[in-house]
PDB file of C-alpha atoms and ligand atoms in Angstrom:
ATOM      1  CA  MET A   1      73.868 137.382  91.753  1.00 52.00           C
ATOM      2  CA  SER A   2      75.395 137.815  88.322  1.00 72.00           C
ATOM      3  CA  MET A   3      75.110 135.062  85.770  1.00 92.00           C
ATOM      4  CA  ARG A   4      78.085 132.752  85.418  1.00 97.00           C
ATOM      5  CA  GLU A   5      77.582 129.744  83.184  1.00 98.00           C
ATOM      6  CA  LEU A   6      78.997 127.690  80.357  1.00 98.00           C
ATOM      7  CA  VAL A   7      76.861 127.077  77.283  1.00 98.00           C
ATOM      8  CA  VAL A   8      78.088 124.205  75.139  1.00 98.00           C
ATOM      9  CA  LEU A   9      77.677 124.689  71.390  1.00 98.00           C
ATOM     10  CA  GLY A  10      79.408 121.535  70.225  1.00 96.00           C
ATOM     11  CA  THR A  11      81.384 118.622  71.620  1.00 96.00           C
ATOM     12  CA  ALA A  12      82.921 116.690  68.704  1.00 94.00           C
ATOM     13  CA  SER A  13      86.616 116.598  67.875  1.00 93.00           C
ATOM     14  CA  GLN A  14      87.865 116.385  64.311  1.00 89.00           C
ATOM     15  CA  ALA A  15      84.593 115.337  62.616  1.00 92.00           C
ATOM     16  CA  PRO A  16      81.023 116.056  63.722  1.00 93.00           C
ATOM     17  CA  THR A  17      78.543 113.247  64.308  1.00 92.00           C
ATOM     18  CA  ARG A  18      74.737 113.064  64.113  1.00 93.00           C
ATOM     19  CA  GLN A  19      74.603 113.884  67.826  1.00 92.00           C
ATOM     20  CA  ARG A  20      77.562 116.230  68.139  1.00 95.00           C
ATOM     21  CA  ASN A  21      78.410 119.463  66.388  1.00 95.00           C
ATOM     22  CA  HIS A  22      82.013 120.540  66.027  1.00 96.00           C
ATOM     23  CA  ASN A  23      83.458 122.241  69.118  1.00 93.00           C
ATOM     24  CA  GLY A  24      82.281 125.575  70.397  1.00 97.00           C
ATOM     25  CA  TYR A  25      81.655 127.041  73.866  1.00 98.00           C
ATOM     26  CA  LEU A  26      80.202 130.218  75.329  1.00 98.00           C
ATOM     27  CA  LEU A  27      81.083 131.481  78.767  1.00 98.00           C
ATOM     28  CA  ARG A  28      78.685 133.964  80.310  1.00 97.00           C
ATOM     29  CA  TRP A  29      80.434 135.685  83.193  1.00 97.00           C
ATOM     30  CA  ASP A  30      78.850 138.909  84.473  1.00 96.00           C
ATOM     31  CA  ASP A  31      79.148 141.403  81.636  1.00 94.00           C
ATOM     32  CA  GLU A  32      81.511 139.262  79.536  1.00 97.00           C
ATOM     33  CA  VAL A  33      80.272 136.722  76.977  1.00 97.00           C
ATOM     34  CA  ILE A  34      83.284 134.834  75.677  1.00 98.00           C
ATOM     35  CA  LEU A  35      83.192 132.494  72.698  1.00 98.00           C
ATOM     36  CA  PHE A  36      85.833 129.754  72.790  1.00 98.00           C
ATOM     37  CA  ASP A  37      87.046 127.759  69.782  1.00 98.00           C
ATOM     38  CA  PRO A  38      84.172 128.149  67.334  1.00 98.00           C
ATOM     39  CA  GLY A  39      84.143 125.147  65.016  1.00 97.00           C
ATOM     40  CA  GLU A  40      81.929 124.803  61.962  1.00 97.00           C
ATOM     41  CA  GLY A  41      78.247 125.236  62.745  1.00 95.00           C
ATOM     42  CA  SER A  42      78.825 127.354  65.878  1.00 96.00           C
ATOM     43  CA  GLN A  43      76.762 130.218  64.483  1.00 95.00           C
ATOM     44  CA  ARG A  44      73.708 128.013  63.997  1.00 96.00           C
ATOM     45  CA  GLN A  45      74.173 126.258  67.339  1.00 97.00           C
ATOM     46  CA  MET A  46      74.179 129.686  68.978  1.00 96.00           C
ATOM     47  CA  LEU A  47      70.665 130.281  67.647  1.00 95.00           C
ATOM     48  CA  HIS A  48      69.432 127.612  70.043  1.00 96.00           C
ATOM     49  CA  THR A  49      70.999 129.253  73.102  1.00 96.00           C
ATOM     50  CA  GLY A  50      69.369 132.670  73.218  1.00 93.00           C
ATOM     51  CA  ILE A  51      72.810 134.291  73.036  1.00 95.00           C
ATOM     52  CA  THR A  52      73.363 136.481  69.978  1.00 95.00           C
ATOM     53  CA  ALA A  53      76.404 137.852  68.185  1.00 94.00           C
ATOM     54  CA  THR A  54      75.588 141.223  69.726  1.00 95.00           C
ATOM     55  CA  ASP A  55      76.112 139.714  73.180  1.00 96.00           C
ATOM     56  CA  LEU A  56      79.688 138.602  72.424  1.00 97.00           C
ATOM     57  CA  THR A  57      82.449 140.588  74.072  1.00 97.00           C
ATOM     58  CA  ARG A  58      85.429 138.352  73.320  1.00 98.00           C
ATOM     59  CA  ILE A  59      86.598 135.379  71.251  1.00 98.00           C
ATOM     60  CA  CYS A  60      89.397 133.052  72.414  1.00 98.00           C
ATOM     61  CA  VAL A  61      90.968 130.521  70.054  1.00 98.00           C
ATOM     62  CA  THR A  62      93.300 127.870  71.458  1.00 98.00           C
ATOM     63  CA  HIS A  63      94.851 126.841  68.123  1.00 98.00           C
ATOM     64  CA  PHE A  64      94.276 126.745  64.396  1.00 98.00           C
ATOM     65  CA  HIS A  65      93.200 123.174  63.771  1.00 97.00           C
ATOM     66  CA  GLY A  66      89.959 123.319  61.805  1.00 96.00           C
ATOM     67  CA  ASP A  67      87.635 121.941  64.470  1.00 96.00           C
ATOM     68  CA  HIS A  68      88.599 124.889  66.709  1.00 97.00           C
ATOM     69  CA  CYS A  69      88.469 127.780  64.256  1.00 98.00           C
ATOM     70  CA  LEU A  70      86.499 127.088  61.066  1.00 98.00           C
ATOM     71  CA  GLY A  71      83.485 128.759  62.664  1.00 97.00           C
ATOM     72  CA  LEU A  72      85.377 132.063  62.818  1.00 98.00           C
ATOM     73  CA  PRO A  73      84.558 133.345  59.307  1.00 98.00           C
ATOM     74  CA  GLY A  74      80.808 133.019  59.807  1.00 97.00           C
ATOM     75  CA  MET A  75      80.921 134.393  63.337  1.00 97.00           C
ATOM     76  CA  ILE A  76      83.068 137.381  62.347  1.00 97.00           C
ATOM     77  CA  GLN A  77      80.841 138.209  59.381  1.00 97.00           C
ATOM     78  CA  ARG A  78      77.804 137.870  61.634  1.00 97.00           C
ATOM     79  CA  LEU A  79      79.223 140.553  63.949  1.00 97.00           C
ATOM     80  CA  SER A  80      79.180 142.938  60.992  1.00 97.00           C
ATOM     81  CA  LEU A  81      75.796 141.777  59.706  1.00 96.00           C
ATOM     82  CA  ASP A  82      74.296 142.484  63.131  1.00 96.00           C
ATOM     83  CA  ARG A  83      76.225 145.764  63.374  1.00 96.00           C
ATOM     84  CA  VAL A  84      77.626 144.921  66.784  1.00 96.00           C
ATOM     85  CA  PRO A  85      78.148 148.373  68.265  1.00 93.00           C
ATOM     86  CA  ARG A  86      81.350 147.866  70.280  1.00 93.00           C
ATOM     87  CA  PRO A  87      84.730 146.243  69.623  1.00 97.00           C
ATOM     88  CA  VAL A  88      84.968 142.490  70.183  1.00 98.00           C
ATOM     89  CA  ALA A  89      88.354 141.323  71.490  1.00 98.00           C
ATOM     90  CA  VAL A  90      89.965 138.320  69.786  1.00 98.00           C
ATOM     91  CA  HIS A  91      92.809 136.223  71.208  1.00 98.00           C
ATOM     92  CA  PHE A  92      94.691 133.430  69.426  1.00 98.00           C
ATOM     93  CA  PRO A  93      98.243 132.064  69.205  1.00 98.00           C
ATOM     94  CA  ALA A  94     100.397 134.728  67.555  1.00 98.00           C
ATOM     95  CA  GLY A  95     102.103 132.066  65.429  1.00 97.00           C
ATOM     96  CA  GLY A  96      98.757 131.471  63.726  1.00 97.00           C
ATOM     97  CA  ALA A  97      98.240 135.115  62.728  1.00 98.00           C
ATOM     98  CA  GLU A  98      98.292 134.198  59.053  1.00 98.00           C
ATOM     99  CA  TYR A  99      95.494 131.652  59.527  1.00 98.00           C
ATOM    100  CA  PHE A 100      93.516 134.233  61.460  1.00 98.00           C
ATOM    101  CA  ALA A 101      93.959 136.833  58.715  1.00 98.00           C
ATOM    102  CA  ARG A 102      92.633 134.370  56.127  1.00 98.00           C
ATOM    103  CA  LEU A 103      89.686 133.269  58.272  1.00 98.00           C
ATOM    104  CA  ARG A 104      88.819 136.869  59.048  1.00 97.00           C
ATOM    105  CA  HIS A 105      88.591 137.688  55.362  1.00 97.00           C
ATOM    106  CA  ALA A 106      87.622 134.266  54.040  1.00 96.00           C
ATOM    107  CA  SER A 107      84.999 135.760  51.726  1.00 97.00           C
ATOM    108  CA  SER A 108      83.584 139.106  50.706  1.00 96.00           C
ATOM    109  CA  PHE A 109      81.426 140.948  53.229  1.00 96.00           C
ATOM    110  CA  TYR A 110      80.632 144.487  54.293  1.00 96.00           C
ATOM    111  CA  GLU A 111      82.780 144.971  57.352  1.00 95.00           C
ATOM    112  CA  THR A 112      81.352 147.227  60.028  1.00 95.00           C
ATOM    113  CA  ALA A 113      82.231 145.432  63.259  1.00 96.00           C
ATOM    114  CA  GLU A 114      85.439 146.319  64.996  1.00 96.00           C
ATOM    115  CA  LEU A 115      87.714 143.541  66.260  1.00 97.00           C
ATOM    116  CA  ALA A 116      90.290 144.299  68.951  1.00 98.00           C
ATOM    117  CA  VAL A 117      92.906 141.764  67.888  1.00 98.00           C
ATOM    118  CA  GLU A 118      95.235 140.805  70.743  1.00 98.00           C
ATOM    119  CA  PRO A 119      97.285 137.707  69.847  1.00 98.00           C
ATOM    120  CA  ILE A 120      98.951 135.605  72.545  1.00 98.00           C
ATOM    121  CA  ASP A 121     102.709 135.439  72.067  1.00 96.00           C
ATOM    122  CA  ALA A 122     103.991 134.340  75.465  1.00 97.00           C
ATOM    123  CA  ASP A 123     103.305 131.545  77.926  1.00 98.00           C
ATOM    124  CA  GLY A 124     101.634 133.128  80.950  1.00 98.00           C
ATOM    125  CA  GLN A 125     100.419 136.215  79.058  1.00 98.00           C
ATOM    126  CA  ARG A 126      97.768 138.044  81.070  1.00 98.00           C
ATOM    127  CA  ILE A 127      94.966 140.262  79.906  1.00 97.00           C
ATOM    128  CA  THR A 128      93.255 142.440  82.477  1.00 97.00           C
ATOM    129  CA  LEU A 129      89.472 142.427  82.248  1.00 96.00           C
ATOM    130  CA  GLY A 130      86.889 144.174  84.388  1.00 93.00           C
ATOM    131  CA  ILE A 131      85.980 140.803  85.895  1.00 93.00           C
ATOM    132  CA  GLY A 132      89.523 139.616  86.647  1.00 96.00           C
ATOM    133  CA  THR A 133      92.498 138.313  84.710  1.00 98.00           C
ATOM    134  CA  LEU A 134      92.457 136.205  81.571  1.00 98.00           C
ATOM    135  CA  GLU A 135      95.647 134.164  81.452  1.00 98.00           C
ATOM    136  CA  ALA A 136      96.986 132.051  78.584  1.00 98.00           C
ATOM    137  CA  ARG A 137      99.256 129.030  79.108  1.00 98.00           C
ATOM    138  CA  ARG A 138     101.154 127.094  76.476  1.00 98.00           C
ATOM    139  CA  LEU A 139      99.896 123.552  75.881  1.00 98.00           C
ATOM    140  CA  ARG A 140     101.456 120.493  74.241  1.00 96.00           C
ATOM    141  CA  HIS A 141     100.033 119.911  70.760  1.00 96.00           C
ATOM    142  CA  PRO A 142     101.602 119.593  67.274  1.00 96.00           C
ATOM    143  CA  ILE A 143     100.942 123.292  66.582  1.00 97.00           C
ATOM    144  CA  GLU A 144     101.151 126.356  68.832  1.00 97.00           C
ATOM    145  CA  THR A 145      98.310 126.053  71.336  1.00 98.00           C
ATOM    146  CA  TYR A 146      97.263 128.047  74.389  1.00 98.00           C
ATOM    147  CA  GLY A 147      94.690 127.207  77.022  1.00 98.00           C
ATOM    148  CA  TYR A 148      92.982 129.991  78.962  1.00 98.00           C
ATOM    149  CA  ARG A 149      91.837 130.628  82.476  1.00 98.00           C
ATOM    150  CA  LEU A 150      89.804 133.390  84.018  1.00 98.00           C
ATOM    151  CA  VAL A 151      90.782 134.339  87.565  1.00 98.00           C
ATOM    152  CA  GLU A 152      88.633 136.618  89.668  1.00 97.00           C
ATOM    153  CA  PRO A 153      90.615 138.231  92.505  1.00 95.00           C
ATOM    154  CA  ASP A 154      89.585 137.519  96.078  1.00 92.00           C
ATOM    155  CA  GLY A 155      87.291 140.164  97.441  1.00 89.00           C
ATOM    156  CA  CYS A 156      86.171 141.335 100.838  1.00 87.00           C
ATOM    157  CA  ARG A 157      82.669 141.187 102.289  1.00 88.00           C
ATOM    158  CA  MET A 158      81.851 143.442 105.222  1.00 89.00           C
ATOM    159  CA  LEU A 159      79.826 141.879 108.043  1.00 92.00           C
ATOM    160  CA  PRO A 160      77.062 144.333 109.088  1.00 92.00           C
ATOM    161  CA  GLU A 161      76.634 142.810 112.550  1.00 93.00           C
ATOM    162  CA  ARG A 162      80.335 143.237 113.340  1.00 93.00           C
ATOM    163  CA  LEU A 163      80.386 146.774 111.973  1.00 93.00           C
ATOM    164  CA  ALA A 164      77.409 147.535 114.207  1.00 92.00           C
ATOM    165  CA  ALA A 165      79.122 145.984 117.238  1.00 91.00           C
ATOM    166  CA  TYR A 166      82.004 148.426 116.775  1.00 91.00           C
ATOM    167  CA  GLY A 167      79.593 151.284 116.078  1.00 89.00           C
ATOM    168  CA  ILE A 168      80.957 151.775 112.569  1.00 91.00           C
ATOM    169  CA  ALA A 169      78.570 153.176 109.976  1.00 90.00           C
ATOM    170  CA  GLY A 170      78.326 155.509 106.997  1.00 90.00           C
ATOM    171  CA  PRO A 171      81.538 156.988 105.581  1.00 91.00           C
ATOM    172  CA  ASP A 172      83.617 155.237 108.267  1.00 90.00           C
ATOM    173  CA  THR A 173      82.830 151.899 106.585  1.00 90.00           C
ATOM    174  CA  GLY A 174      84.355 153.128 103.322  1.00 88.00           C
ATOM    175  CA  ARG A 175      87.351 154.511 105.180  1.00 89.00           C
ATOM    176  CA  LEU A 176      87.934 151.186 106.931  1.00 90.00           C
ATOM    177  CA  LEU A 177      87.605 149.297 103.647  1.00 86.00           C
ATOM    178  CA  ARG A 178      90.058 151.635 101.912  1.00 87.00           C
ATOM    179  CA  ASP A 179      92.671 152.037 104.672  1.00 91.00           C
ATOM    180  CA  GLY A 180      92.387 148.548 106.168  1.00 90.00           C
ATOM    181  CA  HIS A 181      91.855 149.995 109.663  1.00 92.00           C
ATOM    182  CA  LEU A 182      89.983 152.665 111.592  1.00 92.00           C
ATOM    183  CA  ASP A 183      90.847 154.243 114.935  1.00 90.00           C
ATOM    184  CA  ARG A 184      87.866 154.590 117.248  1.00 81.00           C
ATOM    185  CA  ASP A 185      87.646 155.432 120.924  1.00 80.00           C
ATOM    186  CA  GLY A 186      91.363 154.829 121.336  1.00 85.00           C
ATOM    187  CA  ARG A 187      91.182 151.409 119.714  1.00 88.00           C
ATOM    188  CA  ARG A 188      92.176 150.330 116.220  1.00 92.00           C
ATOM    189  CA  VAL A 189      89.590 148.212 114.337  1.00 93.00           C
ATOM    190  CA  THR A 190      91.066 146.312 111.409  1.00 93.00           C
ATOM    191  CA  ARG A 191      89.288 145.288 108.243  1.00 91.00           C
ATOM    192  CA  ASP A 192      89.818 141.623 109.079  1.00 90.00           C
ATOM    193  CA  GLU A 193      87.819 142.047 112.288  1.00 91.00           C
ATOM    194  CA  VAL A 194      84.703 143.169 110.459  1.00 93.00           C
ATOM    195  CA  SER A 195      84.869 141.270 107.166  1.00 92.00           C
ATOM    196  CA  VAL A 196      85.397 137.885 105.537  1.00 91.00           C
ATOM    197  CA  THR A 197      87.300 137.036 102.378  1.00 90.00           C
ATOM    198  CA  ARG A 198      85.050 136.556  99.378  1.00 90.00           C
ATOM    199  CA  PRO A 199      86.937 133.899  97.408  1.00 92.00           C
ATOM    200  CA  GLY A 200      87.413 134.780  93.746  1.00 95.00           C
ATOM    201  CA  GLN A 201      86.112 132.256  91.212  1.00 97.00           C
ATOM    202  CA  ARG A 202      88.083 130.556  88.467  1.00 98.00           C
ATOM    203  CA  PHE A 203      87.202 129.142  85.072  1.00 98.00           C
ATOM    204  CA  ALA A 204      89.669 127.149  82.958  1.00 98.00           C
ATOM    205  CA  PHE A 205      89.563 126.036  79.333  1.00 98.00           C
ATOM    206  CA  VAL A 206      92.066 123.340  78.327  1.00 98.00           C
ATOM    207  CA  MET A 207      92.066 122.180  74.745  1.00 96.00           C
ATOM    208  CA  ASP A 208      93.953 120.371  72.742  1.00 95.00           C
ATOM    209  CA  THR A 209      96.941 119.000  74.592  1.00 97.00           C
ATOM    210  CA  GLY A 210      98.963 116.148  75.915  1.00 96.00           C
ATOM    211  CA  LEU A 211      99.664 116.201  79.627  1.00 96.00           C
ATOM    212  CA  CYS A 212     102.031 119.092  80.474  1.00 97.00           C
ATOM    213  CA  ASP A 213     102.685 121.767  83.116  1.00 97.00           C
ATOM    214  CA  GLY A 214     100.327 124.185  81.361  1.00 98.00           C
ATOM    215  CA  VAL A 215      97.380 121.836  81.942  1.00 98.00           C
ATOM    216  CA  TYR A 216      97.986 121.852  85.702  1.00 98.00           C
ATOM    217  CA  ALA A 217      98.646 125.598  85.813  1.00 98.00           C
ATOM    218  CA  LEU A 218      95.298 126.269  84.156  1.00 98.00           C
ATOM    219  CA  ALA A 219      93.308 123.729  86.165  1.00 98.00           C
ATOM    220  CA  GLU A 220      94.578 124.830  89.587  1.00 98.00           C
ATOM    221  CA  HIS A 221      91.588 125.401  91.918  1.00 97.00           C
ATOM    222  CA  ALA A 222      89.224 125.941  89.002  1.00 98.00           C
ATOM    223  CA  ASP A 223      85.585 126.157  90.045  1.00 98.00           C
ATOM    224  CA  LEU A 224      84.718 125.046  86.517  1.00 98.00           C
ATOM    225  CA  LEU A 225      87.188 123.243  84.260  1.00 98.00           C
ATOM    226  CA  VAL A 226      86.360 122.516  80.627  1.00 98.00           C
ATOM    227  CA  ILE A 227      88.908 120.046  79.337  1.00 98.00           C
ATOM    228  CA  GLU A 228      89.319 117.907  76.272  1.00 97.00           C
ATOM    229  CA  SER A 229      89.063 114.166  76.697  1.00 97.00           C
ATOM    230  CA  THR A 230      89.359 113.059  73.122  1.00 96.00           C
ATOM    231  CA  PHE A 231      90.252 109.492  74.023  1.00 97.00           C
ATOM    232  CA  LEU A 232      89.801 106.749  76.609  1.00 97.00           C
ATOM    233  CA  GLU A 233      92.668 105.087  78.459  1.00 95.00           C
ATOM    234  CA  SER A 234      92.535 102.186  76.009  1.00 96.00           C
ATOM    235  CA  GLU A 235      93.986 104.643  73.449  1.00 96.00           C
ATOM    236  CA  ALA A 236      96.424 106.308  75.899  1.00 95.00           C
ATOM    237  CA  ALA A 237      99.474 105.653  73.700  1.00 96.00           C
ATOM    238  CA  LEU A 238      97.782 107.158  70.655  1.00 96.00           C
ATOM    239  CA  ALA A 239      96.580 110.128  72.739  1.00 96.00           C
ATOM    240  CA  ALA A 240     100.122 110.902  73.910  1.00 94.00           C
ATOM    241  CA  GLU A 241     101.470 110.550  70.375  1.00 94.00           C
ATOM    242  CA  VAL A 242      99.033 113.030  68.827  1.00 94.00           C
ATOM    243  CA  GLY A 243      98.898 115.492  71.748  1.00 96.00           C
ATOM    244  CA  HIS A 244      95.560 114.708  73.352  1.00 97.00           C
ATOM    245  CA  LEU A 245      94.184 113.640  76.732  1.00 97.00           C
ATOM    246  CA  THR A 246      92.193 110.642  77.890  1.00 97.00           C
ATOM    247  CA  ALA A 247      89.174 110.914  80.174  1.00 97.00           C
ATOM    248  CA  GLY A 248      91.236 109.274  82.919  1.00 98.00           C
ATOM    249  CA  GLN A 249      94.053 111.812  82.575  1.00 98.00           C
ATOM    250  CA  ALA A 250      91.655 114.754  82.540  1.00 98.00           C
ATOM    251  CA  ALA A 251      89.946 113.434  85.675  1.00 98.00           C
ATOM    252  CA  ARG A 252      93.246 112.908  87.500  1.00 98.00           C
ATOM    253  CA  VAL A 253      94.310 116.483  86.653  1.00 98.00           C
ATOM    254  CA  ALA A 254      90.995 117.736  88.035  1.00 98.00           C
ATOM    255  CA  ALA A 255      91.337 115.692  91.226  1.00 98.00           C
ATOM    256  CA  GLU A 256      94.938 116.788  91.844  1.00 98.00           C
ATOM    257  CA  SER A 257      94.125 120.436  91.086  1.00 98.00           C
ATOM    258  CA  GLY A 258      91.146 120.835  93.422  1.00 97.00           C
ATOM    259  CA  VAL A 259      88.648 121.344  90.585  1.00 98.00           C
ATOM    260  CA  ARG A 260      84.981 121.530  91.642  1.00 98.00           C
ATOM    261  CA  THR A 261      83.019 120.995  88.429  1.00 98.00           C
ATOM    262  CA  LEU A 262      84.690 119.017  85.645  1.00 98.00           C
ATOM    263  CA  VAL A 263      83.338 119.214  82.099  1.00 98.00           C
ATOM    264  CA  LEU A 264      84.697 116.645  79.644  1.00 98.00           C
ATOM    265  CA  THR A 265      84.314 117.333  75.926  1.00 97.00           C
ATOM    266  CA  HIS A 266      85.948 117.163  72.459  1.00 97.00           C
ATOM    267  CA  PHE A 267      85.190 113.488  71.999  1.00 96.00           C
ATOM    268  CA  SER A 268      86.553 111.308  69.233  1.00 95.00           C
ATOM    269  CA  GLN A 269      83.796 109.968  66.996  1.00 93.00           C
ATOM    270  CA  ARG A 270      85.197 106.462  67.494  1.00 94.00           C
ATOM    271  CA  TYR A 271      83.314 106.079  70.780  1.00 94.00           C
ATOM    272  CA  ALA A 272      79.559 105.621  70.451  1.00 90.00           C
ATOM    273  CA  ASP A 273      78.682 105.532  74.154  1.00 94.00           C
ATOM    274  CA  PRO A 274      79.453 108.719  76.167  1.00 95.00           C
ATOM    275  CA  ARG A 275      78.903 106.781  79.390  1.00 96.00           C
ATOM    276  CA  ARG A 276      82.359 105.307  78.936  1.00 97.00           C
ATOM    277  CA  PHE A 277      83.946 108.771  79.421  1.00 97.00           C
ATOM    278  CA  HIS A 278      81.910 109.246  82.587  1.00 97.00           C
ATOM    279  CA  ASP A 279      82.801 105.858  84.044  1.00 98.00           C
ATOM    280  CA  GLU A 280      86.504 106.225  83.318  1.00 98.00           C
ATOM    281  CA  ALA A 281      86.656 109.749  84.791  1.00 98.00           C
ATOM    282  CA  ARG A 282      84.613 108.744  87.853  1.00 98.00           C
ATOM    283  CA  GLU A 283      87.314 106.332  88.931  1.00 98.00           C
ATOM    284  CA  HIS A 284      89.566 109.324  89.629  1.00 98.00           C
ATOM    285  CA  PHE A 285      87.345 112.347  90.276  1.00 98.00           C
ATOM    286  CA  THR A 286      84.621 112.585  92.941  1.00 97.00           C
ATOM    287  CA  GLY A 287      83.373 116.154  92.291  1.00 97.00           C
ATOM    288  CA  ASP A 288      80.657 117.307  89.895  1.00 98.00           C
ATOM    289  CA  LEU A 289      81.284 115.541  86.604  1.00 98.00           C
ATOM    290  CA  VAL A 290      79.687 116.494  83.294  1.00 98.00           C
ATOM    291  CA  VAL A 291      80.164 114.595  80.039  1.00 98.00           C
ATOM    292  CA  ALA A 292      79.161 117.481  77.816  1.00 97.00           C
ATOM    293  CA  GLU A 293      76.296 117.273  75.337  1.00 97.00           C
ATOM    294  CA  ASP A 294      75.597 119.854  72.662  1.00 96.00           C
ATOM    295  CA  LEU A 295      73.527 122.825  73.864  1.00 98.00           C
ATOM    296  CA  GLN A 296      73.922 121.893  77.522  1.00 97.00           C
ATOM    297  CA  THR A 297      74.274 124.656  80.088  1.00 98.00           C
ATOM    298  CA  VAL A 298      76.586 124.151  83.063  1.00 98.00           C
ATOM    299  CA  GLN A 299      76.481 126.582  85.972  1.00 97.00           C
ATOM    300  CA  VAL A 300      79.651 127.813  87.609  1.00 97.00           C
ATOM    301  CA  PRO A 301      79.183 126.383  91.140  1.00 95.00           C
ATOM    302  CA  PRO A 302      78.380 128.832  93.977  1.00 91.00           C
ATOM    303  CA  ARG A 303      81.346 130.555  95.552  1.00 88.00           C
ATOM    304  CA  ARG A 304      83.452 128.578  97.971  1.00 85.00           C
ATOM    305  CA  VAL A 305      82.475 129.255 101.576  1.00 79.00           C
ATOM    306  CA  PRO A 306      84.304 132.372 102.804  1.00 71.00           C
ATOM    307  CA  SER A 307      86.936 131.928 105.452  1.00 58.00           C
ATOM    308  CA  PRO A 308      86.277 133.885 108.681  1.00 53.00           C
ATOM    309  CA  GLY A 309      88.394 137.026 108.968  1.00 45.00           C
TER     310      GLY A 309
HETATM  311 ZN1   ZN B 401      94.007 120.213  67.619  1.00 75.40          ZN
END
């Protein structure tokens, strides 16, 4: 099976700590390697992961606060230094195009890498990828911010024993898959009779935001949700004021949205003990819960069990 995993580069909001680098995340998903929100130090953190600039296919930036984008200049220059042979797509809020232009050319370098720049300028904007659809949703933060989700369409898995029972083989299998039915010996065999649905997988990335519709839209049925939990409930009023989430809120979103694996990150440096994020989230969410640490790898959970056709 293809590799689908999250590699955490950094987990600190605002200011790094001795244990936590600024934000940064890599998503390996089949032939895509997507870098999300590279903060300062992301390039060096990447050295520890075995993933190189040449592996990157796409960069997604949620917004232009420094802890989510100050790693861009180094990463973009690295693409040229390593002579990355194919275009790397870059998505960011269109309103921040000026920031992006400055970061892209923050200092002198010999530019050889090609960037396919595709800014996000609408809530719900969709980008079609070979692996599914990348969708951006507007979030609630003091500056224009978009979260992202990756949605793989449902597929269809043929059941060999059922095909055999109907005596279907060879080119007939392709015909049945394509047309949805096949007429044999005076009887129509439908695709549903010989296959099961292969549920598509979903990944969601929610960062920085107060609670809003976009958070729920992104989190819906995510197999893996990466979500900011800058604060604890004790700072809920402050969180709402500055456009951030608490661990409790993030966990309730995950529980209400049918999330399977929940990854909390983007922690304020005011909290010394990460266990507190875990304990607060656990009160609301019973699924797989990860309080992210730098350089941790989190697997996308195995596909949901197919429903019989
Ligand atoms: Zn921010």
